[in-house]
Amino acid sequence: MQYLTILAVVTTLLHNAVPQTIDPTTVDEATKDTWCNNQKASCPLLCLQEGASDVPASNDCTASTLVYSCICDNGLTPNASEYSQTVPFYECTEAATQCVNRCPKTDSACQSQCRTANPCGAQNPTRVNTTTSSTMAATATRGGPAATDASDSSYTGFGDAATTGSSESTNNAQALAIGFGRSWGLAVVFVGISAGFTFML
């Protein structure tokens, strides 16, 4: 009995560890063509994030089988499953959709489990662009507005910007405008749409 339990646990772990794939024949040709075109368009961008040029050594995709190749000129192969607009991402979302379609229409728990069991895209993304954080750290050390406690404030300007009494009133005016937009923006849009429909009738 314990062996069956252990086998079930190991099988579940392996099932969740292996990327979800689909049978390519279950997807129409036009969709697969789009997936391949997007994969080939994404490959140069993925290579740039790997420290290579935007001219990959290999950038192919066969729509009928959904077999693709993205090898950068430095020999690295980006993990395409961490990005959208790639074949692994599309296969993952299609696997989740097919799983949902197999569920009874009234079984929302089954449908939810399909989406949970097929997480698509980066689950633990690697931060490639470190320029922003190092710039902000340098700005914060110069004593500009970013030098305040970041846990309860937001960045409102450049670190070298001069702080004057007029900038404080400008910040208050900006905050007032943003608050007004949050409070009344949707109402104005709704009234405008209603007026448009009324005018059309």
Coordinates of C-alpha atoms in Angstrom, one line a residue:
M1 CA 0.0 0.0 0.0
Q2 CA 2.8 2.4 0.8
Y3 CA 4.5 1.7 -2.5
L4 CA 1.3 2.8 -4.3
T5 CA 1.2 6.0 -2.3
I6 CA 4.9 6.7 -3.0
L7 CA 4.4 5.9 -6.7
A8 CA 1.4 8.3 -6.9
V9 CA 3.3 11.1 -5.3
V10 CA 6.4 10.6 -7.5
T11 CA 4.1 10.4 -10.6
T12 CA 2.4 13.6 -9.6
L13 CA 5.7 15.4 -9.0
L14 CA 7.1 14.2 -12.3
H15 CA 3.9 15.2 -14.2
N16 CA 4.1 18.7 -12.7
A17 CA 7.9 19.0 -13.4
V18 CA 7.7 18.2 -17.1
P19 CA 6.4 21.0 -19.3
Q20 CA 2.9 20.4 -20.6
T21 CA 2.9 19.7 -24.3
I22 CA 0.1 19.0 -26.7
D23 CA -0.5 16.9 -29.8
P24 CA 0.2 19.3 -32.7
T25 CA -2.6 17.7 -34.7
T26 CA -5.1 19.1 -32.3
V27 CA -4.3 22.7 -33.3
D28 CA -5.3 24.1 -36.7
E29 CA -2.6 25.0 -39.2
A30 CA -3.2 28.7 -39.2
T31 CA -2.7 28.9 -35.4
K32 CA 0.5 26.8 -35.6
D33 CA 1.8 29.1 -38.3
T34 CA 1.2 32.1 -36.1
W35 CA 2.9 30.4 -33.1
C36 CA 5.9 29.6 -35.2
N37 CA 6.1 33.1 -36.7
N38 CA 6.0 34.5 -33.1
Q39 CA 8.6 32.0 -31.9
K40 CA 11.0 33.0 -34.7
A41 CA 10.3 36.7 -34.0
S42 CA 11.0 36.2 -30.3
C43 CA 14.3 34.3 -30.7
P44 CA 16.5 37.3 -31.5
L45 CA 15.1 39.2 -28.5
L46 CA 15.7 36.2 -26.2
C47 CA 19.3 36.0 -27.5
L48 CA 19.8 39.6 -26.6
Q49 CA 18.9 38.8 -23.0
E50 CA 21.4 36.0 -23.0
G51 CA 24.2 38.4 -23.8
A52 CA 24.3 37.4 -27.5
S53 CA 23.6 39.4 -30.6
D54 CA 20.2 39.6 -32.2
V55 CA 21.3 37.3 -35.0
P56 CA 20.8 33.7 -33.7
A57 CA 22.9 30.9 -35.0
S58 CA 19.7 28.9 -35.4
N59 CA 16.2 30.2 -35.5
D60 CA 13.8 27.7 -37.0
C61 CA 10.2 26.4 -36.4
T62 CA 8.3 23.8 -38.2
A63 CA 4.6 24.6 -37.8
S64 CA 3.3 21.1 -38.6
T65 CA 5.2 19.5 -35.6
L66 CA 5.8 22.7 -33.5
V67 CA 9.5 21.7 -33.3
Y68 CA 11.6 24.9 -33.0
S69 CA 15.2 25.8 -32.6
C70 CA 16.6 29.0 -31.0
I71 CA 20.3 28.9 -30.5
C72 CA 22.1 32.2 -30.0
D73 CA 25.4 33.0 -31.6
N74 CA 27.2 32.5 -28.3
G75 CA 26.0 28.9 -28.2
L76 CA 23.3 29.4 -25.5
T77 CA 19.7 28.3 -25.9
P78 CA 17.3 30.6 -24.1
N79 CA 14.6 28.9 -21.9
A80 CA 11.7 29.9 -24.2
S81 CA 9.2 28.5 -21.7
E82 CA 9.8 31.5 -19.5
Y83 CA 8.5 33.9 -22.1
S84 CA 5.2 34.6 -23.9
Q85 CA 5.0 34.6 -27.7
T86 CA 7.0 31.3 -27.8
V87 CA 6.0 27.8 -28.8
P88 CA 6.3 26.4 -25.2
F89 CA 4.1 29.2 -23.9
Y90 CA 1.4 28.6 -26.6
E91 CA 1.6 24.8 -26.0
C92 CA 1.1 25.4 -22.3
T93 CA -1.9 27.7 -22.7
E94 CA -3.4 25.3 -25.2
A95 CA -2.9 22.4 -22.8
A96 CA -4.7 24.3 -20.1
T97 CA -7.5 25.2 -22.5
Q98 CA -7.9 21.6 -23.7
C99 CA -8.0 20.5 -20.0
V100 CA -10.7 23.0 -19.3
N101 CA -12.7 21.8 -22.3
R102 CA -12.6 18.2 -21.0
C103 CA -14.1 19.4 -17.7
P104 CA -17.9 19.4 -17.2
K105 CA -19.2 22.9 -17.9
T106 CA -20.6 23.2 -14.3
D107 CA -17.4 21.9 -12.6
S108 CA -15.5 25.1 -11.8
A109 CA -13.1 23.3 -9.5
C110 CA -12.0 21.0 -12.4
Q111 CA -11.5 24.1 -14.6
S112 CA -9.6 25.9 -11.9
Q113 CA -7.4 22.9 -11.4
C114 CA -6.6 22.8 -15.1
R115 CA -5.3 26.4 -15.0
T116 CA -3.4 25.8 -11.7
A117 CA -1.8 22.6 -13.0
N118 CA -0.6 24.3 -16.2
P119 CA 1.1 27.5 -15.1
C120 CA 2.4 29.2 -18.2
G121 CA 5.2 31.7 -18.5
A122 CA 8.0 32.5 -16.0
Q123 CA 7.2 31.1 -12.6
N124 CA 10.5 32.4 -11.2
P125 CA 11.8 34.9 -13.7
T126 CA 15.4 35.8 -13.9
R127 CA 16.0 39.5 -13.7
V128 CA 18.2 40.4 -16.7
N129 CA 18.0 44.2 -16.7
T130 CA 19.9 45.4 -13.6
T131 CA 20.4 48.9 -14.9
T132 CA 17.2 50.3 -13.4
S133 CA 18.0 49.0 -9.9
S134 CA 21.6 50.1 -9.9
T135 CA 20.6 53.6 -11.2
M136 CA 17.9 53.9 -8.5
A137 CA 20.5 52.8 -5.8
A138 CA 22.9 55.4 -7.0
T139 CA 20.2 58.0 -7.1
A140 CA 19.1 57.2 -3.5
T141 CA 22.7 57.6 -2.2
R142 CA 22.9 61.1 -3.6
G143 CA 20.2 62.4 -1.3
G144 CA 17.5 63.1 -3.9
P145 CA 13.8 62.3 -3.5
A146 CA 14.5 58.6 -3.8
A147 CA 16.6 58.7 -0.6
T148 CA 13.5 58.4 1.6
D149 CA 12.4 55.0 3.0
A150 CA 11.3 53.0 -0.1
S151 CA 9.0 50.7 2.0
D152 CA 6.3 53.4 2.3
S153 CA 7.0 56.0 -0.4
S154 CA 7.1 56.1 -4.1
Y155 CA 9.7 57.6 -6.4
T156 CA 8.5 61.0 -7.6
G157 CA 11.4 62.5 -9.4
F158 CA 15.0 62.4 -10.4
G159 CA 17.7 62.2 -7.8
D160 CA 19.5 65.4 -9.0
A161 CA 16.3 67.4 -9.2
A162 CA 16.3 70.6 -7.1
T163 CA 13.7 70.7 -4.4
T164 CA 12.0 74.0 -3.9
G165 CA 8.8 75.2 -2.3
S166 CA 7.1 75.4 -5.6
S167 CA 7.8 71.8 -6.4
E168 CA 5.9 70.8 -3.2
S169 CA 2.8 72.7 -4.4
T170 CA 3.2 71.1 -7.8
N171 CA 3.3 67.7 -6.2
N172 CA 0.1 68.5 -4.3
A173 CA -1.6 69.6 -7.5
Q174 CA -0.5 66.4 -9.3
A175 CA -1.8 64.4 -6.4
L176 CA -5.1 66.2 -6.6
A177 CA -5.4 65.6 -10.3
I178 CA -4.6 61.9 -9.9
G179 CA -7.1 61.6 -7.1
F180 CA -9.8 63.3 -9.2
G181 CA -9.0 61.0 -12.1
R182 CA -9.3 57.9 -9.9
S183 CA -12.6 59.1 -8.4
W184 CA -14.4 60.5 -11.5
G185 CA -12.6 59.1 -14.5
L186 CA -14.8 56.0 -14.9
A187 CA -17.9 58.0 -14.3
V188 CA -17.0 60.5 -17.0
V189 CA -16.3 57.6 -19.5
F190 CA -19.6 56.0 -18.6
V191 CA -21.5 59.2 -19.1
G192 CA -19.8 59.8 -22.4
I193 CA -20.7 56.3 -23.7
S194 CA -24.3 56.7 -22.5
A195 CA -24.6 60.1 -24.2
G196 CA -23.2 58.6 -27.4
F197 CA -25.7 55.7 -27.3
T198 CA -28.5 58.2 -26.6
F199 CA -27.4 60.4 -29.5
M200 CA -27.3 57.4 -31.8
L201 CA -30.9 56.5 -31.0

